[in-house]
Every structure is written in C-alpha cells, then in structure tokens.
XYZ file of C-alpha atoms in Angstrom:
556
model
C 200.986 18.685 167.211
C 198.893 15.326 165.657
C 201.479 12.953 164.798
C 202.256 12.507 161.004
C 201.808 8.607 161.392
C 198.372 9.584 162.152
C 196.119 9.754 159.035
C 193.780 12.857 158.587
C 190.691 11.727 159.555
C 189.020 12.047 163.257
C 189.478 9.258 165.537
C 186.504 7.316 166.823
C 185.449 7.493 169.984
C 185.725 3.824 171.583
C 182.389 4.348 173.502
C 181.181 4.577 170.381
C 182.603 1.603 168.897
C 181.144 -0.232 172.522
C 177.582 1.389 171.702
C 177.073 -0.463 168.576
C 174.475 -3.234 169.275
C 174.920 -5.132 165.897
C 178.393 -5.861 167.054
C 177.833 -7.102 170.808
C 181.346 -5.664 171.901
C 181.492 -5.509 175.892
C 184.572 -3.769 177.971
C 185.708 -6.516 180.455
C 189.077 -4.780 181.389
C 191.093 -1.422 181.602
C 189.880 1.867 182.114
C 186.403 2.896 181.057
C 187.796 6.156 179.813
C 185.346 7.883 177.544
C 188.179 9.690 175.874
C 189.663 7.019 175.008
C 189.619 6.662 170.784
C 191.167 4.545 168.237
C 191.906 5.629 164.734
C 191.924 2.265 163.046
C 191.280 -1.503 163.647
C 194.401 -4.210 162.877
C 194.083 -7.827 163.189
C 197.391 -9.982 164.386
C 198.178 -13.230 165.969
C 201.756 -12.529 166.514
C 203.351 -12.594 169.942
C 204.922 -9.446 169.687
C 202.804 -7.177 167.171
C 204.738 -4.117 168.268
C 206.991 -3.699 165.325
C 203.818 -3.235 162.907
C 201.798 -0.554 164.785
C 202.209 2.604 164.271
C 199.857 3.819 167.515
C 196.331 4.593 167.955
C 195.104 0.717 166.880
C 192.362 -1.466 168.058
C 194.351 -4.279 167.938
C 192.206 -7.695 167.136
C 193.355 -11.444 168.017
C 191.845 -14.654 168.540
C 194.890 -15.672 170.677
C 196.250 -18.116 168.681
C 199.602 -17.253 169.533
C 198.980 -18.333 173.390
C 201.121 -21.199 174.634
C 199.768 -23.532 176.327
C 201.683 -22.753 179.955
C 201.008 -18.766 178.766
C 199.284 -18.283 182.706
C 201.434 -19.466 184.631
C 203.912 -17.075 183.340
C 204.986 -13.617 182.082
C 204.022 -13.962 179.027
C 200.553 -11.704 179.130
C 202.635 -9.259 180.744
C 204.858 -9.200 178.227
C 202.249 -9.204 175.538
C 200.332 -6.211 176.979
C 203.764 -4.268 178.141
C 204.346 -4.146 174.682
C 201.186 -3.226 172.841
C 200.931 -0.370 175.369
C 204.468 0.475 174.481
C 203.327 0.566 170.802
C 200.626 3.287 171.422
C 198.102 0.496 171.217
C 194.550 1.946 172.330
C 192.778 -1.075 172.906
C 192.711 -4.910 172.321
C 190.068 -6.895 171.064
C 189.932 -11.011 171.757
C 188.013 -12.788 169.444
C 186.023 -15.971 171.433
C 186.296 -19.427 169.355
C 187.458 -21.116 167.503
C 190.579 -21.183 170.158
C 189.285 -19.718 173.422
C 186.084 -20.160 174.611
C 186.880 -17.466 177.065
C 189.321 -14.328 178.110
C 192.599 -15.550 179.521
C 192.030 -14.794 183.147
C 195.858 -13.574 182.746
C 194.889 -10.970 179.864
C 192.418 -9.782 182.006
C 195.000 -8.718 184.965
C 197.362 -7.817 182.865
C 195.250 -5.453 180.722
C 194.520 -4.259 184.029
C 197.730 -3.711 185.107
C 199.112 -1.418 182.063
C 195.551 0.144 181.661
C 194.958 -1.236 178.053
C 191.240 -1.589 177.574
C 190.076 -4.865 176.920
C 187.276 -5.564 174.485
C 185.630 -9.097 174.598
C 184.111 -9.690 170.957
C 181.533 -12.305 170.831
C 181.831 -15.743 168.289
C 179.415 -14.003 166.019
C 181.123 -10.882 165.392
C 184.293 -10.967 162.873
C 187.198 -9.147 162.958
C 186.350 -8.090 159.684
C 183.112 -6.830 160.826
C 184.567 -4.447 163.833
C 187.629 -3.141 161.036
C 184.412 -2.266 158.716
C 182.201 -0.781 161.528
C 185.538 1.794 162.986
C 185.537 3.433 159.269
C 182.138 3.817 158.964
C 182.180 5.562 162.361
C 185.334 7.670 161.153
C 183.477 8.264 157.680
C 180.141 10.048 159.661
C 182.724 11.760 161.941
C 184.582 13.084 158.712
C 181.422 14.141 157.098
C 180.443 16.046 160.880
C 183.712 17.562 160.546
C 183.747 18.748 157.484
C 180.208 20.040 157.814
C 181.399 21.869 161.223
C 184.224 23.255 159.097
C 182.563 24.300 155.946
C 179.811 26.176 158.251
C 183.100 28.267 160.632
C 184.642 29.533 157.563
C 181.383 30.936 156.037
C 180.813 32.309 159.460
C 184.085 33.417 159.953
C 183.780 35.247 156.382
C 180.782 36.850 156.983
C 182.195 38.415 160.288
C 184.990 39.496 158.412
C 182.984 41.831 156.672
C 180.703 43.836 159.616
C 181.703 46.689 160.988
C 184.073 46.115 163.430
C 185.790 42.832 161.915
C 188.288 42.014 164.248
C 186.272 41.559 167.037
C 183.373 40.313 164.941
C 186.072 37.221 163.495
C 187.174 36.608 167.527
C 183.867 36.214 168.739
C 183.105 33.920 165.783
C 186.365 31.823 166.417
C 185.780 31.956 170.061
C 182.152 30.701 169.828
C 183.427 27.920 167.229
C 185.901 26.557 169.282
C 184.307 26.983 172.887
C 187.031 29.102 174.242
C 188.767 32.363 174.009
C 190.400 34.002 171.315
C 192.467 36.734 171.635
C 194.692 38.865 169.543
C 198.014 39.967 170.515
C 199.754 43.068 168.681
C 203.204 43.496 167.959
C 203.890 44.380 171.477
C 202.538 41.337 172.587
C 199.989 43.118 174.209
C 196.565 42.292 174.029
C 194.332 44.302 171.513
C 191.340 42.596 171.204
C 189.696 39.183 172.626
C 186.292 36.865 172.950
C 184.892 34.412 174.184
C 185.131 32.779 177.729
C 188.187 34.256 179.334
C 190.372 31.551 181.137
C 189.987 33.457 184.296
C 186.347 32.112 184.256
C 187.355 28.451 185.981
C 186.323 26.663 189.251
C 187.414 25.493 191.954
C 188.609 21.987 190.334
C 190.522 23.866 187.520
C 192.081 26.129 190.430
C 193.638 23.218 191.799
C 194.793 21.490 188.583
C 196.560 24.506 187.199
C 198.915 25.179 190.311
C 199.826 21.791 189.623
C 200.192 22.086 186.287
C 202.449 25.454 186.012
C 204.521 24.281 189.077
C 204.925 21.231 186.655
C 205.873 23.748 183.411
C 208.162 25.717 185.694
C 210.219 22.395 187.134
C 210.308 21.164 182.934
C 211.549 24.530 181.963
C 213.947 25.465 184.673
C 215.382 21.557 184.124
C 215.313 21.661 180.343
C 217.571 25.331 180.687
C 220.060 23.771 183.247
C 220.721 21.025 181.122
C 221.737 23.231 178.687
C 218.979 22.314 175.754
C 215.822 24.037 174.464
C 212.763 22.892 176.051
C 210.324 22.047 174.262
C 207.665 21.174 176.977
C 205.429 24.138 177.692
C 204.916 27.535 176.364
C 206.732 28.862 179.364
C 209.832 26.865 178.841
C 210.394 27.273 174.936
C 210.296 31.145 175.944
C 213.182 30.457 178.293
C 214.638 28.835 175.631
C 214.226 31.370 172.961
C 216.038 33.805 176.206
C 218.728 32.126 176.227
C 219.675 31.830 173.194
C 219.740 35.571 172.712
C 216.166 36.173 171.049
C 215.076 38.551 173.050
C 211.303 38.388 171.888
C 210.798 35.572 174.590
C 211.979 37.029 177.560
C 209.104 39.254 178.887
C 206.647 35.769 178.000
C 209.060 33.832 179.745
C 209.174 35.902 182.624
C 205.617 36.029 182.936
C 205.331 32.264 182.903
C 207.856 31.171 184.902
C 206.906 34.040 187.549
C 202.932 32.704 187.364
C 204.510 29.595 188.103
C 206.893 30.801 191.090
C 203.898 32.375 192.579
C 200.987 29.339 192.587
C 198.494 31.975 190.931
C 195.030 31.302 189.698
C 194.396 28.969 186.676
C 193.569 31.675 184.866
C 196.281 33.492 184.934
C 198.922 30.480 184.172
C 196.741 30.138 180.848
C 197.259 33.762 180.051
C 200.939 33.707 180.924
C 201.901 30.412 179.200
C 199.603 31.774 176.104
C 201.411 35.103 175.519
C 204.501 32.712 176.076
C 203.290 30.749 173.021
C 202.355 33.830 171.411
C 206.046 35.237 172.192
C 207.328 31.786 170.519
C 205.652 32.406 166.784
C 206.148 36.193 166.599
C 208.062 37.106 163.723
C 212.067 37.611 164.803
C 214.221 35.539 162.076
C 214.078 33.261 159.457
C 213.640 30.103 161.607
C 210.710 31.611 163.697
C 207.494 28.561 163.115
C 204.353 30.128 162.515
C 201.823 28.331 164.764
C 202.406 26.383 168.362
C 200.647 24.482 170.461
C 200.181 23.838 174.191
C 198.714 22.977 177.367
C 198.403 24.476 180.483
C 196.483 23.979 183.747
C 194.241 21.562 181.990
C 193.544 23.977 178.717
C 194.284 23.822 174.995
C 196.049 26.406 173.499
C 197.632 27.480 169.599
C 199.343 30.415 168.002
C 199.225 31.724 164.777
C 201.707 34.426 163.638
C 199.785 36.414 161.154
C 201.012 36.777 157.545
C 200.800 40.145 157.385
C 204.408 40.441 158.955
C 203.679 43.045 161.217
C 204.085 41.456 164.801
C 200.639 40.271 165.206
C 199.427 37.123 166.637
C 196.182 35.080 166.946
C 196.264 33.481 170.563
C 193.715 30.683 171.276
C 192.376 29.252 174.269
C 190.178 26.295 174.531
C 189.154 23.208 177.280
C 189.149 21.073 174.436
C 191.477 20.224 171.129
C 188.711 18.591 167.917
C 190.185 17.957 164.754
C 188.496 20.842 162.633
C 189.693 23.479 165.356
C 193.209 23.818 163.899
C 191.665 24.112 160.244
C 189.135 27.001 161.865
C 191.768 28.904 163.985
C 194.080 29.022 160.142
C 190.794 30.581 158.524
C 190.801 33.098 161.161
C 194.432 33.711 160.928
C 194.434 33.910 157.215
C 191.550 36.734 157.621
C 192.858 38.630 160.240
C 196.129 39.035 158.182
C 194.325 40.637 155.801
C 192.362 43.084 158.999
C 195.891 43.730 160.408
C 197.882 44.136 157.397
C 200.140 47.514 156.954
C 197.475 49.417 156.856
C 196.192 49.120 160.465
C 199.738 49.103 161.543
C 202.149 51.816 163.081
C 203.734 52.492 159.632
C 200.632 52.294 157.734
C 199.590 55.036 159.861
C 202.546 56.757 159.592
C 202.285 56.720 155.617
C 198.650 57.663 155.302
C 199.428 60.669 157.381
C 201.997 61.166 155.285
C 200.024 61.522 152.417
C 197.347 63.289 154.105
C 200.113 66.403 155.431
C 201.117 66.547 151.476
C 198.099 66.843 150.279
C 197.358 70.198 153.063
C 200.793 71.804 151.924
C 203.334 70.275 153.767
C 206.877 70.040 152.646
C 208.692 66.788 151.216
C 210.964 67.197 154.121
C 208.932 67.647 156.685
C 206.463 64.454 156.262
C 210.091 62.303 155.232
C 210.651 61.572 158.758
C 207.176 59.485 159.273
C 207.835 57.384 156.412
C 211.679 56.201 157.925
C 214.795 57.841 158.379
C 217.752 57.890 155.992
C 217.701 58.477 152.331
C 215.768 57.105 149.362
C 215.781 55.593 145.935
C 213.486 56.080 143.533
C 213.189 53.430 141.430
C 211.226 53.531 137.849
C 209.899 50.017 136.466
C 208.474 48.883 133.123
C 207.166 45.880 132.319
C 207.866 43.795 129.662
C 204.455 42.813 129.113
C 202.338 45.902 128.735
C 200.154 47.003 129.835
C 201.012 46.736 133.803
C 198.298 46.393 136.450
C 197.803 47.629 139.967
C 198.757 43.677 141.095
C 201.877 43.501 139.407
C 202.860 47.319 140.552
C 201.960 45.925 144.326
C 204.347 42.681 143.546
C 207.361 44.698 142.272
C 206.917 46.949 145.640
C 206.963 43.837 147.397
C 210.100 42.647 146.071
C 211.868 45.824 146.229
C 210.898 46.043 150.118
C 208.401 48.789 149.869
C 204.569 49.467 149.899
C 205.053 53.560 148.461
C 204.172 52.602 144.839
C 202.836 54.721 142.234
C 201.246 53.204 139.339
C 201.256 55.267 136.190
C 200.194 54.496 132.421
C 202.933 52.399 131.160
C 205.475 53.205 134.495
C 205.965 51.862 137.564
C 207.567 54.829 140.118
C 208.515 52.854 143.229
C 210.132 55.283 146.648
C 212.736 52.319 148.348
C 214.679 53.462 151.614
C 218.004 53.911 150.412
C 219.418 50.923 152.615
C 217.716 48.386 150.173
C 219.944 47.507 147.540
C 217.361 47.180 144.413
C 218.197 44.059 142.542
C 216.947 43.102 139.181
C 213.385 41.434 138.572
C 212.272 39.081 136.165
C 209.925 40.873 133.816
C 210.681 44.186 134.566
C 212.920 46.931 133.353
C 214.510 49.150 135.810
C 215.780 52.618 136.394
C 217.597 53.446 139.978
C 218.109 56.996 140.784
C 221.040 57.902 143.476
C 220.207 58.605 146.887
C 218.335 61.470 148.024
C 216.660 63.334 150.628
C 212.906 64.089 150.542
C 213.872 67.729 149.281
C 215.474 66.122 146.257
C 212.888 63.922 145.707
C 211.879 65.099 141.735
C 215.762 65.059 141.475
C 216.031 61.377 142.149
C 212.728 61.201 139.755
C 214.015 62.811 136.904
C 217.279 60.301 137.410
C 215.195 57.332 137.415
C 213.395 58.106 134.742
C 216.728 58.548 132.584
C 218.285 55.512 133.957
C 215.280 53.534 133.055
C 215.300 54.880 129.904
C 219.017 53.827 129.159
C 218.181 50.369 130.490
C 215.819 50.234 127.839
C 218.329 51.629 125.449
C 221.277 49.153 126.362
C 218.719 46.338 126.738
C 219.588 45.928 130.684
C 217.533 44.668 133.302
C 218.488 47.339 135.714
C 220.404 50.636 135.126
C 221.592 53.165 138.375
C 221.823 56.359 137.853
C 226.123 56.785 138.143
C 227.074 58.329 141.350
C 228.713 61.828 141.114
C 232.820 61.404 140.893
C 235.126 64.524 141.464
C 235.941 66.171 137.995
C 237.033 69.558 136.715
C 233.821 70.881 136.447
C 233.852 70.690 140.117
C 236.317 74.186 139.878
C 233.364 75.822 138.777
C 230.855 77.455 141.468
C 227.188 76.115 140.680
C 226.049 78.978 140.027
C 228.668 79.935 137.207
C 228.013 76.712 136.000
C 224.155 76.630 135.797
C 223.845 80.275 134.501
C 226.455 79.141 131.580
C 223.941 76.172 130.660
C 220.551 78.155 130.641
C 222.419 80.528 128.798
C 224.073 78.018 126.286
C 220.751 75.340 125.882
C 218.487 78.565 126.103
C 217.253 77.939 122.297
C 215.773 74.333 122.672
C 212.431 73.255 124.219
C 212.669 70.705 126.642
C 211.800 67.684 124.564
C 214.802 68.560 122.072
C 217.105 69.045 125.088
C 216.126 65.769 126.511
C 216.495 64.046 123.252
C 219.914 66.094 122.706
C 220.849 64.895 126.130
C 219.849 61.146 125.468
C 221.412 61.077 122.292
C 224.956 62.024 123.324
C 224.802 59.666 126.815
C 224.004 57.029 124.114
C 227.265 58.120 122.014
C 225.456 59.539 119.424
C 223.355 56.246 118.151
C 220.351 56.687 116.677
C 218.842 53.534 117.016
C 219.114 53.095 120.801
C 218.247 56.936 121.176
C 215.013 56.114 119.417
C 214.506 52.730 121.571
C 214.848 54.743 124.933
C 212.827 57.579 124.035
C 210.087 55.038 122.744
C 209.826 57.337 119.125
C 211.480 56.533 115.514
C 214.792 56.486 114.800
C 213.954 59.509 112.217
C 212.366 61.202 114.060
C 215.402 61.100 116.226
C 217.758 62.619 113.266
C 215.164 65.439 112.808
C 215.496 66.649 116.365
C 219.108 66.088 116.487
C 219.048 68.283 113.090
C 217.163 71.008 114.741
C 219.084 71.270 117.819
C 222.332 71.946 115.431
C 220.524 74.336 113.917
C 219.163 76.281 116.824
C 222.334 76.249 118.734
C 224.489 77.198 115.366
C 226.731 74.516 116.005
C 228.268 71.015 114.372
C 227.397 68.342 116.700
C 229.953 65.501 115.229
C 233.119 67.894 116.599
C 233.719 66.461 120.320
C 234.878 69.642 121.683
C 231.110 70.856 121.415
C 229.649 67.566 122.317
C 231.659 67.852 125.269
C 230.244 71.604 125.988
C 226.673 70.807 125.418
C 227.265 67.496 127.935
C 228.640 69.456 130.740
C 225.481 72.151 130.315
C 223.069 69.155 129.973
C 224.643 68.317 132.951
C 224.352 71.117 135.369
C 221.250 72.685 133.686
C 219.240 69.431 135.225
C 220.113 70.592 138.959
C-alpha cells in the first residue's frame, strides 16, 4: 500500500525530469534506473537533512555545508548514508557560487549507496527544478485523471451488455494490462480476462522460483517466530491458519506448496493471488477489504465485494500506476452490484422459492430452501407515510432479511426466527411468535395485531406474548374452538376484531380507535352493536372474560 506520507498525486519519472532541455540537468552518478521517480523537490544545506524528509525527495544543495577537510574523510559517506536512509530518491548539487565542481567524494559515495546524482548547471535555480517537478506531476495528474475518467465510463458501459461480468473483467483487464479474475465464495474461480499469468517467459520463469522460494522462507520464518506475517500473500494466509480462521488455509496451502515445489511463474501468481483473495474474504469483523502483493515479479490486489456474499475481485498485473487502484474499486463497486444476492446460492434458493409457490406448492415444502428453523414475521409502519420500496429494502436490511413485502401503508417483513428483531428509528413494529412455514398466516395475523397495539400503546416495537400454561389449557381444542364459533357466531369479522382489540386494550376507546386507524365513535358504535348482537353487557368482567377466551381460540 502507497504510504500516507506520500501525497496523492503521481510521482515523476526522473528521466523525465533529466529530459528537460531548458533545465540542463545531467546524471553524473548512481544508477541510471528509469524507474526511478521523485514526488517532490526540497532544497537544504544542512549536514544531516534526514530529520525533515519524509521520502521520495529530490533533494537540492549547493554544498554549503561542506567542510573544508570534507574529502579526506567520512563525511560524504555519512551525508549520503543518511539521505538514502531517509528514502531520499535523488540529490541535486547546485555548481557556484561555492563549488565550481562535484565533490569527487559525492561522486563515490553516491555511487556507493546507489543515490543518483544530478549535476545542475550555474544557470539553473533550485527554484527553477522545484517549479519544473510540479508541472511534470500537474500533466501526469491531468493523464491520470483522463485515464481514469475514460475506465469508469468503460467499465460502466460493460456493466450493462449482456454478459456483464465478463464484459467488466475484460474491461478491467485491458485497463490495467493484466488479468482479472473473479473468485466466488468458494474461492474458486468463476470468471477471468485478460493475459493469464501463465503466459510468461523464460526470464519471468526464473525470477518467480526465486521469488516464491523467497515468500515461502518469509512465511515459514514469520510463523515460527510466532507473529503474523505480513510479507506475501502466501504468508498472511499462514497467518490467518494459525490463528484459527480457517478461510486461509486451503490459499495457504496452495502457496506455500507452489513454493515447496519450484513451479512455473505462473502458477506462484495464481497461488499467492487466491492467497490474497483468501485474506479479504468476508469471515469477521476485522477482515480488510482490499490487499496487495507481489509475486514472482507481478502486481497483484484484492477486493472483497460489498455484496457480502463471499465474492472477490482478484487482480493481476506486471505493473502497479496510480489510477489502477481507483479503476480496480470501480470494478469492485460494479461487480457488487452483478454478484449481489441475487446471483448467489440463496438468491437462487429464494427465487425458486417463489417460483414452486406460485405452481402450487405448499408453505412447508419450499420453507426448507429459504433456511432451516422457524420464522418471525414482522409488520412495520412508518412514521412518515407514505413508505417506499427503498425504505421497505432498508428495514429488511436491518432486520437481517431480503423476504420483504411492501404493501400500501405496511411493511410485512419474514426474519429467521434466530434474529432477535430490535427496534428501528422511524418505524413502528409488530413481532409475531415463532412459526413454521405451515403457520405462516398465523404468525401474520399476530403481527398484524401486535403492530397494531404498538400503535395503540405508542411503542416502538410490540411481540406478540408467547403462549403461558393456563386453565384453558384443560380444554381439548376442539371443545374450545367449537364453543367460540358458536359463542362469536353473530358478529362479522370487522366487529370481532374491533371487539377483540377493544378488550386487549382494557376497554379504552381512544387507543382502540388509534390502533384500528378509525374514530373513537365509531369505535363505541361497534362496541354497541356487538352487545347487542351477542345479548350481553360488556362492562361485567365475567363476560369480558368469556368473549376473551373465544376471541382467543376462535383465531387458531
């Protein structure tokens, strides 16, 4: 990962720096490393500057801090030693006013530690060079950000053909020059693009064995010592093993054993990437999301995808720019969205769900593909009506289920019975008991009464009460239920309801009328009728009690 010190632009290319005519800047020591680059320019006559750099400078000096008897000691070595130690990438001496030429001693000693050496002529200032390294990162910037803008429009149009995951890996893969591949939750690979590591030479051969022998020494050393290595893909994995997640111990495996066995570069990148892939897969709460790593002379990144289903974007590349990490997250973000629940093993599961329903299967024969154990069914309404199909998907969410139904001013949510529901912030709730798929419009029928007395009582949440051994229990259910059709026989369903709302609300009319959403008089009129259908005095508690235990066992 770029170091934070680092600001977010891209570095210059020192070649490029040297290529500038106007400035007359001529390499005269160090290596001639065209990778070399420098992400700023700071001028300093001290003898030890390395307490104020931060890494990544073209450090500038006229050399006024030279002694005298400077050659005929240590002191360039020193000098050097410790810009290099800094992170310095190069050093600049100014000629005249106070040299008319390089230290012969800088020169060596440049030499030495491998610090480029830049000789800047008398008519170029320092002020001059510092100006001409942010124009260069400016242009670079504006490249970048041109590259960038152009790989997410391309990346977005792929998104939308017909076959959009591989159209959005060939895109990424062509963006990046490499390969892109995605992993499922397996950690197998379901799709991939692009140049496949296995396409290498010779010269690559060579440098991967080297490499992975390398990863294997770092990770087998970093697990004996007892820490989590953090070198390579391969030994994070081993890591991750032995700390007890056992996500990482197939990737690990396969890297360490690629390793162990001096196979073809190819191979080691595929290992140590589905190591790195292993790494970001979803598997606690202190899992990171992306990783980076190189192996057998090749860049590679992961990106867990958000969709939370086990996926991962694995890519492969001879060669790390600065936009590449902004183009892989575009991909990542859009094949979230590609591989959300929907493509998944449980989105499967629930559409074919749906689909057996719909041909005449039973509740309880389709329950199993949508989880085992029992269910909840939870009613919602919001406190600012009317509710949309966004707000119905975020109170799924945050109840821990996708099986929403959104109707005209309720919410019906189905929530595996092992998910405590807990209140929401702008919603009312109603929480039926647990139930079975074959008591399904049971548990609905609860909800919706338990949302209703929530409303009532003013409560955020209300569960329907779980059933407690009572004396009605002596009764058979049958006895029972044929005594309650027989006693409620005279009123309609909407007067038993009310009836039945009125006395769980101890006979008050104002919260009767608030959870059945009509007037409070109109409340009294019902009320009224059902006394005078059933021939009875509803304010003696002996037939309160009577109607409450029919109410009771006439909703079974």
């Amino acid at each position: 990962m770029p170091d934070p010190a680092v600001p977010p632009t891209p570095p210059v290319a020192l070649s490029a720096l040297l290529a500038r005519e106007d400035l007359g800047l001529r390499q005269i020591a160090g290596p001639r490393d065209t990778n070399t680059v420098i992400h700023w320019a700071h001028t300093s006559e001290m003898a030890d500057p390395y307490p104020y750099l931060l890494g990544g400078e073209l450090l500038l000096s006229a050399g006024v801090h030279i002694p005298e008897a400077a050659g005929s000691g240590t002191y360039f070595d020193d000098y050097v030693s410790r810009i290099v130690a800094a992170g310095g990438a190069a050093l600049g001496f100014g000629l005249a006013p106070v040299h008319d030429t390089v230290p012969r001693a800088l020169v060596e000693a440049c030499d030495t530690y491998e610090l480029p050496l830049l000789e800047v002529p008398p008519q170029t200032t320092f002020s001059g060079v510092a100006r001409a390294v942010w124009q260069l990162m400016a242009q670079a910037r504006h490249a970048e950000l041109r590259r960038v803008t152009e790989a997410q429009q391309s990346l977005a149009a792929a998104a939308s053909r017909p076959d959009p995951v591989r159209a959005v890996l060939r895109q990424l893969a062509q963006r990046i020059g490499g390969w892109a591949v995605l992993y499922g939750p397996e950690g197998a690979e379901s799709a991939s693009a692009g140049r496949a590591p296995d396409r290498q030479g010779p010269e690559a051969a060579s440098a991967g064995r080297a490499a992975e022998i390398a990863a294997a020494g770092r990770a087998a050393e970093a697990t004996a010592a007892g820490r989590a290595p953090e070198a390579t893909a391969a030994g994070r994995a081993v890591g991750i093993a032995a700390a007890g997640r056992a996500v990482g111990i197939a990737a690990a495996g396969r890297a360490v054993g690629i390793a162990a066995a001096g196979r073809e570069p190819g191979d080691v990148v595929r290992g140590a990437l589905a190591g790195l892939a292993a790494v970001v897969r979803p598997s606690g709460p202190g899992t990171p999301t992306s990783a980076t790593d190189t192996a057998a002379g090749t860049h590679l990144a992961a990106y867990a995808l958000g969709a939370g289903q086990g996926f991962v974007l694995g890519v492969a590349a001879p060669h790390r720019d600065t936009g590449d990490h902004t183009i892989a997250s575009v991909a990542a973000v859009l094949l979230s969205l590609l591989t959300g629940e929907h493509q998944s093993g449980s989105g499967a599961a629930r559409s074919s769900a749906l689909v057996r329903l719909l041909l005449g299967a039973e509740p309880e024969a389709v329950a199993p593909l949508l989880g085992s154990g029992g269910w909840l069914v939870v009613h919602g309404s919001p406190d600012a009506q009317p509710c949309d199909p966004v707000a119905a998907a975020a109170l799924g969410a945050a109840l821990g289920s996708p099986l929403v139904d959104l109707a005209r001013d309720v919410v019906r949510v189905l929530v595996p019975a092992d998910r405590e529901p807990a209140p929401q912030p702008g919603w009312t709730l109603g929480v039926s008991a647990p139930a079975t798929a074959r008591d399904w419009p049971v548990a609905d029928t609860q909800a919706a009464r338990a949302l209703s007395r929530a409303r009532a009582t003013r409560t955020p949440l209300h569960r329907h009460g779980t059933h407690r051994p009572a004396l009605t229990d002596l009764l058979s259910p049958g006895e029972a239920e044929a005594h309650a059709r027989a006693l409620l026989a005279p009123l309609t369903p909407p007067l038993a309801e009310t009836l039945r709302t009125w006395l769980s609300l101890h006979g008050s009319w104002d919260r009767t009328a608030v959870a059945l959403a009509v007037h409070r008089n109109t409340v009294r009129q019902r009320i009224a009728r059902c006394a005078a259908l059933l021939g009875t005095d509803l304010d003696d508690p002996d037939v309160r009690m009577e109607l409450w235990f029919a109410l009771r066992h006439g909703e079974r």
